[in-house]
Coordinates of C-alpha atoms in Angstrom, one line a residue:
X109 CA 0.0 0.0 0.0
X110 CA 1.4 3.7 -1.3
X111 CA 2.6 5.7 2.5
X112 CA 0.1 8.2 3.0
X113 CA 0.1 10.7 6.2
X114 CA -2.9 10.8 8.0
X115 CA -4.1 11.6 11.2
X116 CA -6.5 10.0 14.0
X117 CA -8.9 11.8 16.7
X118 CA -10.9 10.5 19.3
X119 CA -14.5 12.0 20.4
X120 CA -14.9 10.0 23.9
X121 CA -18.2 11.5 25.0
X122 CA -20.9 10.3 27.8
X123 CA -23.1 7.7 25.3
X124 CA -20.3 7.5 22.8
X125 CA -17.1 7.3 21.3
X126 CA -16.4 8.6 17.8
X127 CA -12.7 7.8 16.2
X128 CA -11.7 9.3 12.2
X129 CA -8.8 9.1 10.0
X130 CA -8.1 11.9 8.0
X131 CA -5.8 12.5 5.5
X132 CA -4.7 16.2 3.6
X133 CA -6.9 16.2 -0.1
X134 CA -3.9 17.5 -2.9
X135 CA -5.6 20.5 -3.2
X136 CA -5.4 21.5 0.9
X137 CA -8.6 20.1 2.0
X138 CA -8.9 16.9 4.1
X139 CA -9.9 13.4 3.1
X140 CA -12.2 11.4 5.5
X141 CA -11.0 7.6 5.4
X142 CA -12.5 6.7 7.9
X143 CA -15.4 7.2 10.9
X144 CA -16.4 4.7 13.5
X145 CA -19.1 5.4 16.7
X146 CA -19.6 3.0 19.4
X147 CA -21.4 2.6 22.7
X148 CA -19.2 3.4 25.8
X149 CA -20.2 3.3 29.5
X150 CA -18.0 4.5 32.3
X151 CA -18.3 8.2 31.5
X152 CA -20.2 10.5 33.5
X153 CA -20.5 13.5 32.2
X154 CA -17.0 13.6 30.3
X155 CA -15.2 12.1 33.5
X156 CA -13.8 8.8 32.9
X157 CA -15.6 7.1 35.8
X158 CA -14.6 3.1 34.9
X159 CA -11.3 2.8 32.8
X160 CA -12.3 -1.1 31.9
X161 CA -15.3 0.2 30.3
X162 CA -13.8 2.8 28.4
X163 CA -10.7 1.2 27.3
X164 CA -12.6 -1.3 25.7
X165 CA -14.9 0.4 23.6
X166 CA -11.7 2.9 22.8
X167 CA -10.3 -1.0 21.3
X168 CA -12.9 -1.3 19.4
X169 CA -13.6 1.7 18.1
X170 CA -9.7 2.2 17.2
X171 CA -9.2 -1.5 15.5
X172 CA -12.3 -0.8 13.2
X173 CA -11.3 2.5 12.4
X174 CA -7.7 1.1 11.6
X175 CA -9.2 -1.6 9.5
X176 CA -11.7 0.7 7.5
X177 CA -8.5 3.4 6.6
X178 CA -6.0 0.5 6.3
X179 CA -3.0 1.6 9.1
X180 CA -2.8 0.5 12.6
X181 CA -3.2 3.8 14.1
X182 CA -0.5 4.4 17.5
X183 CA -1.4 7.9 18.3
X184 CA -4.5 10.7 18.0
X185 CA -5.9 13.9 18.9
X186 CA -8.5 13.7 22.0
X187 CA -11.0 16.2 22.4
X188 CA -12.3 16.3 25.8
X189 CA -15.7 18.5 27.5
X190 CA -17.0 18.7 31.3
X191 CA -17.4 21.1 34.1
X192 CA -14.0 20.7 35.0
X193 CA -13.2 23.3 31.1
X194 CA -13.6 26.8 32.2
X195 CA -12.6 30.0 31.2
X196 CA -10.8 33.1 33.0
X197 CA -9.5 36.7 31.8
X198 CA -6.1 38.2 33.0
X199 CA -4.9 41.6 32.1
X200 CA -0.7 42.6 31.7
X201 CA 1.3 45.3 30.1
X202 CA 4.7 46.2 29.1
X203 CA 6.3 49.2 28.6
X204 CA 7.5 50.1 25.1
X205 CA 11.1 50.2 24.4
X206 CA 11.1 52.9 22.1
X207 CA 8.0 55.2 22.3
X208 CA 9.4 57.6 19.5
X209 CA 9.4 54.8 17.1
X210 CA 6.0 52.8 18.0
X211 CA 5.7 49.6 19.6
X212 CA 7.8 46.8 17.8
X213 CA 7.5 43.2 17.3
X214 CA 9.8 43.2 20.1
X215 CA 7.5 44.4 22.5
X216 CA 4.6 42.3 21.5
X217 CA 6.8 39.2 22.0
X218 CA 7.7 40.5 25.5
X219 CA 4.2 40.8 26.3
X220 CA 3.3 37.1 24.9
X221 CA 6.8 36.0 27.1
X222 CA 4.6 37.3 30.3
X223 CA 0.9 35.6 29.7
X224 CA 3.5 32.2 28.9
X225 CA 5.1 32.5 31.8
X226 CA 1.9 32.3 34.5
X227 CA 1.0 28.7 35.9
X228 CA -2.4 27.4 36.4
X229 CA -4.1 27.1 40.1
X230 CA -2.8 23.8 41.2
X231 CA -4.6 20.8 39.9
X232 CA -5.3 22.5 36.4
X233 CA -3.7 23.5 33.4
X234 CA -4.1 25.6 30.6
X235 CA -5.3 24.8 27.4
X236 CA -5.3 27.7 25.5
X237 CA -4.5 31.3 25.7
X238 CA -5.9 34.0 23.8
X239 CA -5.9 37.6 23.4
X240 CA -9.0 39.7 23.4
X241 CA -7.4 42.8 22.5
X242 CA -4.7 45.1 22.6
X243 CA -5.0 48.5 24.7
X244 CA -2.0 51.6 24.2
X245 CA -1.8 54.1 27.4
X246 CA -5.1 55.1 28.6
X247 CA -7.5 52.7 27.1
X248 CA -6.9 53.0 23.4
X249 CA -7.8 50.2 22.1
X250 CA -5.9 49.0 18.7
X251 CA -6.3 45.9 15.9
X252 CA -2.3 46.1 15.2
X253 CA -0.4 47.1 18.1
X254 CA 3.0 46.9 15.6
X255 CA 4.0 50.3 14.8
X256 CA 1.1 52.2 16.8
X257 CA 2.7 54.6 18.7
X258 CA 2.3 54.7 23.1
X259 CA 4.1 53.7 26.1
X260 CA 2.5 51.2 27.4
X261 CA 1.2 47.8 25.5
X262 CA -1.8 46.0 27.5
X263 CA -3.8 43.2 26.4
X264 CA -6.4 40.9 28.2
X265 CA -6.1 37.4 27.7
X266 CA -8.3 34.6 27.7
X267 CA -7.4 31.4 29.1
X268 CA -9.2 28.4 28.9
X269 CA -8.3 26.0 32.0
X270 CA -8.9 22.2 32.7
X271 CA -8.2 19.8 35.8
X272 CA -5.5 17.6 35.6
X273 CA -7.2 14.5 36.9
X274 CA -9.6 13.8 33.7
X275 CA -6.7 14.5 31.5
X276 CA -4.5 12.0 33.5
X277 CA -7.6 9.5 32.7
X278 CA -7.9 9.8 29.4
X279 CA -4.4 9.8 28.5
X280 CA -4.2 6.3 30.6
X281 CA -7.1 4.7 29.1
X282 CA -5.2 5.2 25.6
X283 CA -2.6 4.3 26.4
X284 CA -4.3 0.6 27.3
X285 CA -5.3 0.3 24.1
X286 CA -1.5 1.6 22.4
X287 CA -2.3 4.8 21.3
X288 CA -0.2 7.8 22.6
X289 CA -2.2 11.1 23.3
X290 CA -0.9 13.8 20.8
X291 CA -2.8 16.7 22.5
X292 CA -5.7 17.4 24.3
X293 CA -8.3 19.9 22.5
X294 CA -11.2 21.2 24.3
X295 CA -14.4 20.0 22.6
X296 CA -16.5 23.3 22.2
X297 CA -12.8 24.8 20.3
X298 CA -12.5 21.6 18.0
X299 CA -16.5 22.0 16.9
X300 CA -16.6 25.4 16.2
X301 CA -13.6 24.8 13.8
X302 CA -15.7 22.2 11.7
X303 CA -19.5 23.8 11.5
X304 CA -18.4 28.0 11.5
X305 CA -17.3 30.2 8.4
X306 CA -15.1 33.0 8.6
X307 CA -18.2 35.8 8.8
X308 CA -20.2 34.1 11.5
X309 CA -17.0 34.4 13.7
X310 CA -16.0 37.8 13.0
X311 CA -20.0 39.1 13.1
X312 CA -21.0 37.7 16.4
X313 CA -21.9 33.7 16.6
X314 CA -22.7 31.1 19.6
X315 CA -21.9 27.2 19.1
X316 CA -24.0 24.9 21.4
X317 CA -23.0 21.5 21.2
X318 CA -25.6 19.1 23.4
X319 CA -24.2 15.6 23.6
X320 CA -25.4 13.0 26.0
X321 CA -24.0 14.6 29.4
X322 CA -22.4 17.6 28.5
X323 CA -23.6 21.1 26.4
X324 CA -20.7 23.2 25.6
X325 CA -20.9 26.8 24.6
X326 CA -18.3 28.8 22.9
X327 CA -18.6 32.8 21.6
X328 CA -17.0 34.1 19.2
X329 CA -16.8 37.9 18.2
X330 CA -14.6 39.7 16.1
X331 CA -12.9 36.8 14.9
X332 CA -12.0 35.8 18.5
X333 CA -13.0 33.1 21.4
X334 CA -14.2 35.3 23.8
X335 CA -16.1 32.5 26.0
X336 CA -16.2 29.0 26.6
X337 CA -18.3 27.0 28.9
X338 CA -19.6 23.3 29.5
X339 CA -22.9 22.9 31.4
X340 CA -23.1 19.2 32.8
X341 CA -26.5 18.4 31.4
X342 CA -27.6 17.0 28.1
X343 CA -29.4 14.5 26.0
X344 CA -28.9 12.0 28.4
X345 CA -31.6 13.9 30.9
X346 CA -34.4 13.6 28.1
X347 CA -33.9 9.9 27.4
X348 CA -34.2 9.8 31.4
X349 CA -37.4 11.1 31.3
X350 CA -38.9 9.1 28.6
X351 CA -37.4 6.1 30.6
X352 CA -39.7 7.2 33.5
X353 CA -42.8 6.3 31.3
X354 CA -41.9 2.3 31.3
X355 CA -40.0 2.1 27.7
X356 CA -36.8 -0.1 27.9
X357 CA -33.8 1.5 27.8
X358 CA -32.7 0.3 24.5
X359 CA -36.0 1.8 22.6
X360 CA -35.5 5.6 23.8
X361 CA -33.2 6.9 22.0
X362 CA -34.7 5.5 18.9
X363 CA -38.5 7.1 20.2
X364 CA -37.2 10.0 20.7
X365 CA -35.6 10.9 17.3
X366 CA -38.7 9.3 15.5
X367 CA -41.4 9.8 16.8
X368 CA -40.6 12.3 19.1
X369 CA -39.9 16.8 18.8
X370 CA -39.0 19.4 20.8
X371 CA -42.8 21.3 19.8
X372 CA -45.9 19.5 21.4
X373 CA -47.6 21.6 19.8
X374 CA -47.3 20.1 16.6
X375 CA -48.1 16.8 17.5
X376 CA -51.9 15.8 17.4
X377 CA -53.3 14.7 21.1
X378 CA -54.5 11.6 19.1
X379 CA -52.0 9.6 18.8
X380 CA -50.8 6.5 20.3
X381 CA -47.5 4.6 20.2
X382 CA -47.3 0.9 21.0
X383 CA -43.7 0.1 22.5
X384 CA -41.9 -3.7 23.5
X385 CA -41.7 -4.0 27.3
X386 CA -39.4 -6.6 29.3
X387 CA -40.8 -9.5 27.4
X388 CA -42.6 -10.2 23.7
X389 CA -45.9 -10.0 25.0
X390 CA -44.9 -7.1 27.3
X391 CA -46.4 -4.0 25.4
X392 CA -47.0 -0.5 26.6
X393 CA -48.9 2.1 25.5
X394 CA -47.8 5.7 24.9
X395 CA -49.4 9.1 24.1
X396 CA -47.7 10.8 21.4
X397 CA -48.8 14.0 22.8
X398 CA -47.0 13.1 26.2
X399 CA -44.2 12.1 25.1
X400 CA -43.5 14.8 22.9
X401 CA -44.2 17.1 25.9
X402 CA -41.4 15.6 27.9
X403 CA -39.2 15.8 25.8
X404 CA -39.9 19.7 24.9
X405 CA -39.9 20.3 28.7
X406 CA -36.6 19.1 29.3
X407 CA -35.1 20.9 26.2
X408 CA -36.1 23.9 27.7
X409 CA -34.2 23.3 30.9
X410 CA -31.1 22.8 28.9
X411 CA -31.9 26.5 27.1
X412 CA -32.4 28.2 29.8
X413 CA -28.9 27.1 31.2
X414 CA -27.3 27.9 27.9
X415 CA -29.2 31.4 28.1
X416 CA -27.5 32.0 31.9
X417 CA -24.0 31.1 29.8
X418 CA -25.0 33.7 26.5
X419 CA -25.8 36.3 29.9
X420 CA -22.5 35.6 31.8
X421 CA -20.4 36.0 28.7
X422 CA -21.2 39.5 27.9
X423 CA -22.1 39.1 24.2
X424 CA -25.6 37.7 24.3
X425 CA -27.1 40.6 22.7
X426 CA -24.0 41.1 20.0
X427 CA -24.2 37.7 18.6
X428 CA -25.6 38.3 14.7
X429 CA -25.5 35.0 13.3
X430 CA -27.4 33.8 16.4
X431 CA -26.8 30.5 17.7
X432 CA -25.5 27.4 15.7
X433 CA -26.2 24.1 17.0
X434 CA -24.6 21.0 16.7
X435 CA -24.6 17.5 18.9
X436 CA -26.6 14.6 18.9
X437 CA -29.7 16.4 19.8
X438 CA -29.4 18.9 16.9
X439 CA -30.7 15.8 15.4
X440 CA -34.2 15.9 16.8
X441 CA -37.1 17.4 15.0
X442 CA -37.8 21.2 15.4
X443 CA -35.3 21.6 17.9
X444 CA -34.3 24.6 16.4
X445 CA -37.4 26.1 16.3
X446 CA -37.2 25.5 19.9
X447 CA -34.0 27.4 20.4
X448 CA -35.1 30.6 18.3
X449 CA -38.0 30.7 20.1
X450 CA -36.4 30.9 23.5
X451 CA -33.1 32.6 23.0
X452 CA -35.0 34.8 20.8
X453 CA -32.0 34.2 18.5
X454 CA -31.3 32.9 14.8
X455 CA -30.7 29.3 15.0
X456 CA -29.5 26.8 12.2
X457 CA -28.1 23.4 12.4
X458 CA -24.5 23.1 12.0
X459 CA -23.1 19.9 9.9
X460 CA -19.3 19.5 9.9
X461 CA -18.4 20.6 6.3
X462 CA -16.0 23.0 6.4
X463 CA -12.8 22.0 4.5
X464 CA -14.0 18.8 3.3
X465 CA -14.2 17.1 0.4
X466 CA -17.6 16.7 -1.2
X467 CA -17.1 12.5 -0.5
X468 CA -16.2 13.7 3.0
X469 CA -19.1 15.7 3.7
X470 CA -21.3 13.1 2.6
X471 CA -20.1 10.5 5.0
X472 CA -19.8 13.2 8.0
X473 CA -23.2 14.7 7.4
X474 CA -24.3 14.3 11.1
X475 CA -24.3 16.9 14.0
X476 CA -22.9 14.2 16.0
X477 CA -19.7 14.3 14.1
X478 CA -18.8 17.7 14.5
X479 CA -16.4 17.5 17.0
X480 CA -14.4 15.1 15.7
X481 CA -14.2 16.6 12.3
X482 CA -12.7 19.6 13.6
X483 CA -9.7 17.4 15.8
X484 CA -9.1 16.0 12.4
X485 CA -9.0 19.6 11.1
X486 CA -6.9 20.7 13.8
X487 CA -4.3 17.6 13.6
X488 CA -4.2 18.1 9.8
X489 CA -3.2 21.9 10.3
X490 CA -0.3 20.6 12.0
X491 CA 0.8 17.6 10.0
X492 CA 0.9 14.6 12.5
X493 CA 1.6 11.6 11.1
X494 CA 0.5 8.1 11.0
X495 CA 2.1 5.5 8.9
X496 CA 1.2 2.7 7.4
X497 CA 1.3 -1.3 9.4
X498 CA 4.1 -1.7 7.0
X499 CA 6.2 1.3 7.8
X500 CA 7.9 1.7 11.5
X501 CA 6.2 4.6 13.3
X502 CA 8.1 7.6 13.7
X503 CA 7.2 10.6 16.1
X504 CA 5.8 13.4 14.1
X505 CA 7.8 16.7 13.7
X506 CA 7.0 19.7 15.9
X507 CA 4.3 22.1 14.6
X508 CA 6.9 24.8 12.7
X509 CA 6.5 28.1 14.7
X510 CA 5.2 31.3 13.5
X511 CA 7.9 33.6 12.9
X512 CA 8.0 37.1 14.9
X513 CA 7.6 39.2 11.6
X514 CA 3.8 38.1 11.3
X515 CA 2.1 38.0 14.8
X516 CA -1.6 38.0 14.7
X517 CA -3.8 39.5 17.3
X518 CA -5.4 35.5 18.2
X519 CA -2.4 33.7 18.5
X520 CA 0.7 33.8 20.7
X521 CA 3.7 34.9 19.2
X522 CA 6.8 32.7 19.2
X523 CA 8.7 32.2 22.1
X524 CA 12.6 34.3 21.6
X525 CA 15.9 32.8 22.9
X526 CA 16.8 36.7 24.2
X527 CA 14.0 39.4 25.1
X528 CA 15.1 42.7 24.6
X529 CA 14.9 45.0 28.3
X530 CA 12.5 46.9 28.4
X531 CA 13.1 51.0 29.0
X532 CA 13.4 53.4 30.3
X533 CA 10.9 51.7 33.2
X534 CA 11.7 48.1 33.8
X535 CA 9.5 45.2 33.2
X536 CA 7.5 44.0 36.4
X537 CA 8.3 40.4 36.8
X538 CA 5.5 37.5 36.3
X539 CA 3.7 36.7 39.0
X540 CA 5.2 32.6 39.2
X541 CA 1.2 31.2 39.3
X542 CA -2.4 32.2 38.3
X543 CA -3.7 32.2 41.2
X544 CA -1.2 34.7 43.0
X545 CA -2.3 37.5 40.3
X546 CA -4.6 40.1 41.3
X547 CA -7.6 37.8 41.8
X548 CA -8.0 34.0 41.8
X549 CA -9.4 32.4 39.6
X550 CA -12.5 30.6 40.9
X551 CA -14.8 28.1 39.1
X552 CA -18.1 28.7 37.7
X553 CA -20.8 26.7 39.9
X554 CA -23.1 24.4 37.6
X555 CA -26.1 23.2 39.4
X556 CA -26.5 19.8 38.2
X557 CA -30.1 19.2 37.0
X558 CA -32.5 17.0 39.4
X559 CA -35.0 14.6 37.0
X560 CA -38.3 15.8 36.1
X561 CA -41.1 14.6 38.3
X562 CA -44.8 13.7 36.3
X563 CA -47.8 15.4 37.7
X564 CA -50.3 12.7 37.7
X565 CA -52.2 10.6 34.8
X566 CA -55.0 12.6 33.3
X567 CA -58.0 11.2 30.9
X568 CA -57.0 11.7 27.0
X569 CA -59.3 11.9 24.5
X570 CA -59.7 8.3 22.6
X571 CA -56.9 8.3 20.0
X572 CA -56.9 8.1 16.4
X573 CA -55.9 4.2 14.8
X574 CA -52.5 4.3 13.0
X575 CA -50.6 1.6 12.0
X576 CA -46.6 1.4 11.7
X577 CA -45.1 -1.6 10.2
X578 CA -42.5 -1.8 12.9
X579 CA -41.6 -4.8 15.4
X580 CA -40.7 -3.1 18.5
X581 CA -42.6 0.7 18.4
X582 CA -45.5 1.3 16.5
X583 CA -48.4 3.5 16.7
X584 CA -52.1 1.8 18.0
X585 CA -55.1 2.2 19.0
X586 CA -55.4 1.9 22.5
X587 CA -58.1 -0.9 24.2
X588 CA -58.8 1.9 26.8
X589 CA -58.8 5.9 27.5
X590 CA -56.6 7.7 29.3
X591 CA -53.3 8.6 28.9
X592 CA -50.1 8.3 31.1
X593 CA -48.7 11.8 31.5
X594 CA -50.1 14.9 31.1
X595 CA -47.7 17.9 32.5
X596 CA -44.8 17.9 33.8
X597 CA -43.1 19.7 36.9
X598 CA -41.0 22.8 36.4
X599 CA -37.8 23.1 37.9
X600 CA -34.5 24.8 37.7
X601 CA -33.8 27.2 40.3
X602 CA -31.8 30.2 38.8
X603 CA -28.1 30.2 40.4
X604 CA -26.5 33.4 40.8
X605 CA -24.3 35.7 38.4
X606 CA -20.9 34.6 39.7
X607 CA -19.7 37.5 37.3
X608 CA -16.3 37.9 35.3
X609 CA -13.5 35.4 36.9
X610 CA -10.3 36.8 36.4
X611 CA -6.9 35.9 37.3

């Protein structure tokens, strides 16, 4: 078989794990060759709860991907998405060497040097770090710092921080199966990479990615991430309801995407479906209507903790393109309907397609996929490769830097042997971790969501006969009136504004 470079990611979520192989098209974009989704338990919303459990369904996952792309794959990208991601803003300055002349690359690179020299709060580390802006003397705020002319060079940075513990875990269950972790991604960054064009990110856009235990939320403005956020609730809380109404386990998720939608009101009050119970004679009897209820009730809880999020970020009201949504959920019918209605917002669907091939967009076309899509972008920017069974794995050479002639405002600038000292006022020295800066940084509170208690059982009207040719769910007739569920309890007490965390 020809050597070919490709690259492998890994999507280890709460219901499932997602592995591709990707490879670079000849005309720059990328080549899905493969994309495998399995079951996996031991994950709790994205915390690696039972290593046995997830290492094996890592195995699999990686031995049929490896079989589908032809390579036996030894290392890949890993996304990874939980409470445990947050976000928090410091501020630093230098003082420009040479005022007369404007600030120099120099001087930017001295700044950079400072924000790469703080340390995460013990037990985390940082994932990412990322300028908001840059601010000359009293609050003048430029796009180009190089050659604008001040004393003093601010900038606020954004850093998005993890705990070290579900990071250890991941990298451990891996490394069971005999794959070495490349680099850890956070989720919401990687997803936002395969579903957003260039204009939605420089005009204002939210990403909402619902997956089975986690919904992450990422803003971008002006080209920039300027918030990121994981709420520790998702699908998973909706199939938990419909579970309350006596349908097995392994028949939810499929009732839910079809015959189920997050508007009761477009479902008729009629209807009846006819669902398998614990044995073949076992059958139970659900009200469309009901159903359909539940699982529009729910979806709202979920919104209105994604509204709190839009609130605490500072840019729910900037946000043009609205919301995009992506996840397993985005899936389910008039969910976005849903979404406009209650974040008052513009909503579409978001399909991984960006810098695909048109093969490869057919075969990723799911929601679902998104996050893995964009680790394969991300590990195809940087040209890791994976060889062939034949060939002797090698490591993969070090991303090239970016040279210091052509910093952008959104990334670091490289790292120089020799800083130039700064004049005529020296250079305060970096504080040696986060959490000794001006204020700690100290985590967002999630309240974890309690399940959703029925009301009681309320007469229906008698339903209207349909007939589904299906074994297991099917819509009926019902021998007797009366339905199961009617309403549903509200819930979700507000938590507080815990404000702007800052280091």
């Amino acid at each position: 078989m020809e050597k070919k470079n490709y690259v492998v990611a890994v999507d280890l979520g709460s219901t499932a794990v997602v592995v591709g192989v990707a490879a670079k098209a000849e005309d720059g974009t990328m080549e899905i060759r493969a994309l495998v989704s399995k079951p996996v338990k031991g994950v709790s919303a994205g915390r690696i709860e039972n290593i046995e459990d997830v290492s094996k369904a890592l195995g699999t996952a990686f031995e049929e991907a490896g079989q589908q792309a032809g390579i036996r794959i030894t290392s890949a990208y890993a996304g990874i998405s939980g409470d445990f991601v947050r976000c928090a803003r410091h501020t630093d300055y230098v003082y420009v060497t040479d005022p007369k002349n404007g600030v120099s690359k120099q001087d930017l690179a001295a700044l950079f040097d400072r924000m790469r020299n703080l340390q995460a709060p013990d037990g985390e580390v940082i994932m990412e770090r990322i300028p908001q802006n840059y601010m000359l003397d009293k609050g003048k705020e430029v796009e180009n710092p190089i050659g604008s002319f001040g004393s003093k060079l601010s900038s606020t940075f954004n850093f998005v921080l993890c705990e070290r513990t579900p990071i250890q875990r991941l990298e451990m269950a891996l490394k069971r199966v005999g794959v070495e972790l490349i680099e850890t991604v956070p989720n919401v960054l990687a997803t936002a990479e395969s579903v957003l064009t260039e204009d939605e990110k420089e005009e204002g856009v939210a990403v909402v990615d619902v997956g089975g235990g986690v919904t992450d939320v990422v803003v971008y403005y002006r080209g920039v991430v300027r918030y990121v956020a994981s709420i520790p609730i998702g699908a998973n809380a909706i199939n938990n309801d419909i579970r309350t109404m006596g349908v097995p386990e392994r028949f939810v998720e499929r009732l839910k995407l079809e015959y189920g939608s997050a508007l009761a009101e477009r479902v008729p009050d009629g209807k009846m479906i006819r669902v398998k119970g614990r044995s073949t004679k076992d059958t139970r009897d659900i009200m469309m209507h009901n159903l359909v209820t539940a699982i529009e009730a729910r979806t709202m809880d979920i919104i209105d903790l994604i509204n709190e999020e839009l609130k605490i970020s500072g840019y729910g009201q900037k946000l043009s393109f609205g919301l995009v949504l992506t996840g397993g959920l985005a899936n389910l019918k008039d969910v976005d309907e849903l979404f406009r209605r209650c974040t008052k917002l513009e909503v579409r669907v978001g399909h991984p397609d960006v810098n695909l091939t048109e093969e490869s967009c057919a075969v990723a076309d799911d929601p679902s996929f998104a996050t893995v899509v964009g680790l394969l972008t991300r590990g195809t920017t940087q040209s890791q490769v994976v060889l062939p069974p034949s060939a002797r794995p090698t490591p993969a050479p070090a991303p090239t830097p970016a040279p210091a002639s052509q910093p952008r405002p959104a990334e670091p600038v490289t790292p120089r042997e020799e800083t130039p000292k700064v004049e005529p006022t020296p250079v305060q020295p970096a504080k040696s971790k986060v959490e000794e800066t001006e204020r700690p940084i100290e985590p967002i509170q999630k309240p974890y969501v309690p399940p959703v208690v029925p009301a009681s059982e309320l007469k229906n009207e008698e339903p209207e006969e349909e007939e589904i040719d299906d074994d297991d769910i099917y819509e009926e007739k019902p021998k007797q009136k009366g339905g199961f569920w009617n309403t549903l309890a509200s819930w979700a007490k507000k938590f507080e504004d815990p404000g702007d965390d800052e280091i």
